[in-house]
mmCIF file of C-alpha atoms in Angstrom:
data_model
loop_
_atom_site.group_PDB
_atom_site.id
_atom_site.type_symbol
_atom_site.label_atom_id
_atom_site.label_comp_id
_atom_site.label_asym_id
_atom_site.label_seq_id
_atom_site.Cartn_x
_atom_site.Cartn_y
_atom_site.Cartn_z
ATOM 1 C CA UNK A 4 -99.597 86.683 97.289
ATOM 2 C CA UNK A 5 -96.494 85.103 98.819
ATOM 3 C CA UNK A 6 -93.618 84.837 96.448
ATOM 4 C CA UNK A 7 -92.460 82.133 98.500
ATOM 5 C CA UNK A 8 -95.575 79.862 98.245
ATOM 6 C CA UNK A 9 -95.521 77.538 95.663
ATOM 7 C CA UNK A 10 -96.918 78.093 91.999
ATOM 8 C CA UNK A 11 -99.177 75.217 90.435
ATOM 9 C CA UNK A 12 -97.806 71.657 91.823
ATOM 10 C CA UNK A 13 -94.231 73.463 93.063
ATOM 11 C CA UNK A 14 -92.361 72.129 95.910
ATOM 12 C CA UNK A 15 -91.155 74.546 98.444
ATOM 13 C CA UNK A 16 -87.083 73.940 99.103
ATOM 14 C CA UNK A 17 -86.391 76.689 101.329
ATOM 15 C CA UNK A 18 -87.916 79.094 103.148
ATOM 16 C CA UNK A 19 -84.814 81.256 103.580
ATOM 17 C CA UNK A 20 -84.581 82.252 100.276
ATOM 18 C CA UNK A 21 -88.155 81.687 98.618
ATOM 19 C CA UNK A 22 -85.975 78.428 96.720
ATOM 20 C CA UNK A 23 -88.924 75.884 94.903
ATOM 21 C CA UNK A 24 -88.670 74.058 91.920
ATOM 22 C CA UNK A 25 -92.510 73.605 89.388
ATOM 23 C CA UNK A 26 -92.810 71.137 86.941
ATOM 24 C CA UNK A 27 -92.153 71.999 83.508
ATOM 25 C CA UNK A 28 -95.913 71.294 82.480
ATOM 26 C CA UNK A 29 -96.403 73.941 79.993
ATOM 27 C CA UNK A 30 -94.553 75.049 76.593
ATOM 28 C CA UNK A 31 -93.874 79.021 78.603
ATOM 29 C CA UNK A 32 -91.751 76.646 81.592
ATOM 30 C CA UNK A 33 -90.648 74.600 78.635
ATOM 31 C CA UNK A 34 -89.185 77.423 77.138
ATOM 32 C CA UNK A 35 -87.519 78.520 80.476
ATOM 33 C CA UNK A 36 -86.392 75.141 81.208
ATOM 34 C CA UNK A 37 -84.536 75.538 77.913
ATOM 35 C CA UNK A 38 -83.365 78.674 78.212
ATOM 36 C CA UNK A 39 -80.874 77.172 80.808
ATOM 37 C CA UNK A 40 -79.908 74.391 79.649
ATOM 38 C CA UNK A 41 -78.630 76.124 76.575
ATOM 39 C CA UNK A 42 -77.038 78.426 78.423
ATOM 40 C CA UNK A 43 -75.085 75.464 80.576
ATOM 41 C CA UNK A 44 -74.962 73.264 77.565
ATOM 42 C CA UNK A 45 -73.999 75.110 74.323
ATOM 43 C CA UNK A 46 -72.567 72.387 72.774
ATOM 44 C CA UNK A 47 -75.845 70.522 72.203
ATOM 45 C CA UNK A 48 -78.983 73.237 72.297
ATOM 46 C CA UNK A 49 -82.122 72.574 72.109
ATOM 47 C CA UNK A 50 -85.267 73.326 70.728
ATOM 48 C CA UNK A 51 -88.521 73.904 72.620
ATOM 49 C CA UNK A 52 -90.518 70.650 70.488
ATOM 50 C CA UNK A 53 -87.366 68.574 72.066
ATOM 51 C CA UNK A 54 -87.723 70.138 75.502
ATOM 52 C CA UNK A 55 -91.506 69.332 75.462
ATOM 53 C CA UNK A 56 -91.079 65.932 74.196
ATOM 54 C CA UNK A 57 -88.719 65.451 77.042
ATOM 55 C CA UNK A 58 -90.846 66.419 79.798
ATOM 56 C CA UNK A 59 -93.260 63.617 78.672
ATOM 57 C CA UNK A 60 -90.917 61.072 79.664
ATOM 58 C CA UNK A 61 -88.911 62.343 82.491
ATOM 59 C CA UNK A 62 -89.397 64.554 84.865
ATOM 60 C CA UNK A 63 -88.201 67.798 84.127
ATOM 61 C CA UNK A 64 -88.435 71.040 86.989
ATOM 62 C CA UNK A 65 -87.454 74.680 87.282
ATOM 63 C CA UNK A 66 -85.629 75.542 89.955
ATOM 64 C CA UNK A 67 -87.040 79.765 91.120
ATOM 65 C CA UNK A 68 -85.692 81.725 94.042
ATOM 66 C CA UNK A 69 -89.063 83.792 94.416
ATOM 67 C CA UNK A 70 -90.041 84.641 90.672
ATOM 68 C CA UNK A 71 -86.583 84.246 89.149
ATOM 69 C CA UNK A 72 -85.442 81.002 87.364
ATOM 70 C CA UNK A 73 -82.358 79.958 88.850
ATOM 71 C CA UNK A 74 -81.649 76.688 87.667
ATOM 72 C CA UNK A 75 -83.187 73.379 86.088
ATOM 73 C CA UNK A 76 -83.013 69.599 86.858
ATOM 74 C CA UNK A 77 -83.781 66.430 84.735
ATOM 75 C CA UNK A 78 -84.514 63.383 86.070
ATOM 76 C CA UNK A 79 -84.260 60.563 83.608
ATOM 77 C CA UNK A 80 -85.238 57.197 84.242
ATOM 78 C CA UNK A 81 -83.405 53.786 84.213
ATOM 79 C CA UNK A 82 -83.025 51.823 80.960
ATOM 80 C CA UNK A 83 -81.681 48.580 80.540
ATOM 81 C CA UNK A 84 -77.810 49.656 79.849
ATOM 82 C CA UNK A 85 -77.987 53.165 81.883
ATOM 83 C CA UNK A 86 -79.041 53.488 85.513
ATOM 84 C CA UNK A 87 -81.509 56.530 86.759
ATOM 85 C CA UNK A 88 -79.421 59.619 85.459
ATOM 86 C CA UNK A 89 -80.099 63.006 87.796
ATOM 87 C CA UNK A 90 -78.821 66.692 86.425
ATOM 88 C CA UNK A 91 -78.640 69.334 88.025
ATOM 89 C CA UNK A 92 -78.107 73.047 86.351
ATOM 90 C CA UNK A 93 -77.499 76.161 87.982
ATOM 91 C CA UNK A 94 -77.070 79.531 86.377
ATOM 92 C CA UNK A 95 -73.408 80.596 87.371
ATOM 93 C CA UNK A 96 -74.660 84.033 88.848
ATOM 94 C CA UNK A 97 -76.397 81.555 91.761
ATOM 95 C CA UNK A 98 -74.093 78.634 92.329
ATOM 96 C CA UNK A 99 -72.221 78.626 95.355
ATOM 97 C CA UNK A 100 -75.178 79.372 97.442
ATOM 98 C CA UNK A 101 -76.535 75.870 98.559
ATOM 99 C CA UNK A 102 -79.518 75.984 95.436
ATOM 100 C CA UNK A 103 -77.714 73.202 93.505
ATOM 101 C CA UNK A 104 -77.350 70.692 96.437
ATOM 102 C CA UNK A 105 -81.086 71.261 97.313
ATOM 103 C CA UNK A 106 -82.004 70.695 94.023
ATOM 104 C CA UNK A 107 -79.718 67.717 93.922
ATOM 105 C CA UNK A 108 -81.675 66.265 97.118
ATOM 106 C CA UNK A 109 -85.055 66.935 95.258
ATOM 107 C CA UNK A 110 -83.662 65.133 91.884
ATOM 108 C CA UNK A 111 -82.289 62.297 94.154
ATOM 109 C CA UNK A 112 -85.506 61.840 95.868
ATOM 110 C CA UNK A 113 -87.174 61.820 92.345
ATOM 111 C CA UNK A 114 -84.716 59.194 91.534
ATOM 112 C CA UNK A 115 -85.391 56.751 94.872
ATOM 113 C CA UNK A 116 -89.450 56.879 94.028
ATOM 114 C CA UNK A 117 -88.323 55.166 90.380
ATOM 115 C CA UNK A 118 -86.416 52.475 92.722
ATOM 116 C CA UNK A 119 -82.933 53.562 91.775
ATOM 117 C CA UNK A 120 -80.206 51.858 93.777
ATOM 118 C CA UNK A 121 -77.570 53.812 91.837
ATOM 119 C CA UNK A 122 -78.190 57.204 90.294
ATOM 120 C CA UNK A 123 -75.235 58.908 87.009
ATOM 121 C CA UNK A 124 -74.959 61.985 86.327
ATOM 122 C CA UNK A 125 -73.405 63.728 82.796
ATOM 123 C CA UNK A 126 -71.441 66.368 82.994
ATOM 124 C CA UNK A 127 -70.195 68.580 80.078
ATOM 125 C CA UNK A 128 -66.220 68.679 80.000
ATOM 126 C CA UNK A 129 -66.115 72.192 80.311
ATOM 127 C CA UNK A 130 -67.946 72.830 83.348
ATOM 128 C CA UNK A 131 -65.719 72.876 85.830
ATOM 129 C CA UNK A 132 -67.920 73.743 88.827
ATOM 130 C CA UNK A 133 -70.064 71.478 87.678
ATOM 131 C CA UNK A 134 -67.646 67.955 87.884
ATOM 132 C CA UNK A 135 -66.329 69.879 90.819
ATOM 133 C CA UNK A 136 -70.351 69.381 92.673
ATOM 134 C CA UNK A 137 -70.827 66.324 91.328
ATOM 135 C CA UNK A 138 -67.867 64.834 92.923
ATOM 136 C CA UNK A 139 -68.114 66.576 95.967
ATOM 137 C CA UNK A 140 -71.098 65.293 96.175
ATOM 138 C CA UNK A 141 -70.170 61.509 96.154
ATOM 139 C CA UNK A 142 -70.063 60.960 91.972
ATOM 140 C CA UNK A 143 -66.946 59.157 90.509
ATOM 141 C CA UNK A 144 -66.426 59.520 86.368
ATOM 142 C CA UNK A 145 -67.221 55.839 84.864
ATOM 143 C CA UNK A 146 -67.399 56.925 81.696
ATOM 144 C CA UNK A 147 -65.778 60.094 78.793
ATOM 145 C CA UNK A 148 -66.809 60.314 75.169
ATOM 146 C CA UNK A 149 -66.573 63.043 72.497
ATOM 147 C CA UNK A 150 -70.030 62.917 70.350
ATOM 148 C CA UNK A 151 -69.199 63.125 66.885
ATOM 149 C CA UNK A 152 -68.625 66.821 65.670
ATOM 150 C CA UNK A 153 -68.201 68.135 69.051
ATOM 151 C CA UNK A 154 -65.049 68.899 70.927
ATOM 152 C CA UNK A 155 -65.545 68.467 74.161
ATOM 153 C CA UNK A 156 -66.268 65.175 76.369
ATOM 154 C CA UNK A 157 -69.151 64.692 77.834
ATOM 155 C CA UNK A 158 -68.556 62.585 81.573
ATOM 156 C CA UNK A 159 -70.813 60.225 83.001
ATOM 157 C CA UNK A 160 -70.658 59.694 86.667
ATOM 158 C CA UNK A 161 -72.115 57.798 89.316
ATOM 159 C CA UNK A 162 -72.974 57.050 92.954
ATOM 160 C CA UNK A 163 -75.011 54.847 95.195
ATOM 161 C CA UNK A 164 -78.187 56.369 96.199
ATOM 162 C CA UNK A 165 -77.899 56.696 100.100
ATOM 163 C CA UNK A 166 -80.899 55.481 101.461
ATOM 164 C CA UNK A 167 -83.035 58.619 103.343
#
């Protein structure tokens, strides 16, 4: 068995490093899918029903570097006040190592297939790398808010979706 080859549906990012991303189509990815986003969100955890009930209207993926989960992505489609929002986590023990930009490209690609013209993002306050990809990457903040109880902002940002 290849650790590089994809598991289930998986798309193959890299061949470099063994980089794919799977689907989160089953409560054991759910859970993983969950595990990082709490870890990259603490502010607002949450639980594995809301993860699962999630991935049944966007599209939700794991991002591995041969069997280890590296990151997450959510893709989350248009509605009529918000346009197609992409997200992109990486663990901080793997950023700065090109996974996050090749997830972005899969997320964006996601995005173009639901028509998006324009794609946001939503970065927590507090994640400094994160806002620092993000607009590096093209995103300018349109939008800060403070959800009620919380202390930090969340920031919305957004960018044309170059065509491919």
């Amino acid at each position: 068995h290849d650790p590089r080859a994809p598991r289930g549906r998986g798309v193959v990012l890299g061949s470099a490093d063994g980089l794919t991303v799977q689907p989160v189509d089953s409560r054991e990815r759910a859970e993983a899918w969950r595990a990082v986003h709490n870890a990259i969100i603490p502010t607002a955890p949450l639980s594995l029903d809301e993860v699962v009930e999630r991935a049944g209207r966007n599209t939700l993926e794991l991002a591995y570097v041969d069997d280890v989960v590296v990151g997450c992505s959510t893709v989350r489609p248009a509605t009529d006040d918000e346009p197609v929002t992409v997200i992109v986590r990486v663990l901080p023990e793997h950023r700065r190592r090109g996974l996050g930009t090749r997830c972005l490209e899969r997320a964006l690609a996601v995005a173009e297939d639901l028509g998006a013209e324009t794609v946001q993002t939503i970065v927590l306050e507090s994640n400094v790398e994160g806002l620092e990809f993000a607009m590096h990457r093209g995103f300018v903040e349109t939008e800060r808010y403070v959800l009620d109880g919380d202390e930090l902002a969340y920031i919305h940002l957004a960018r044309p979706l170059a065509p491919r």
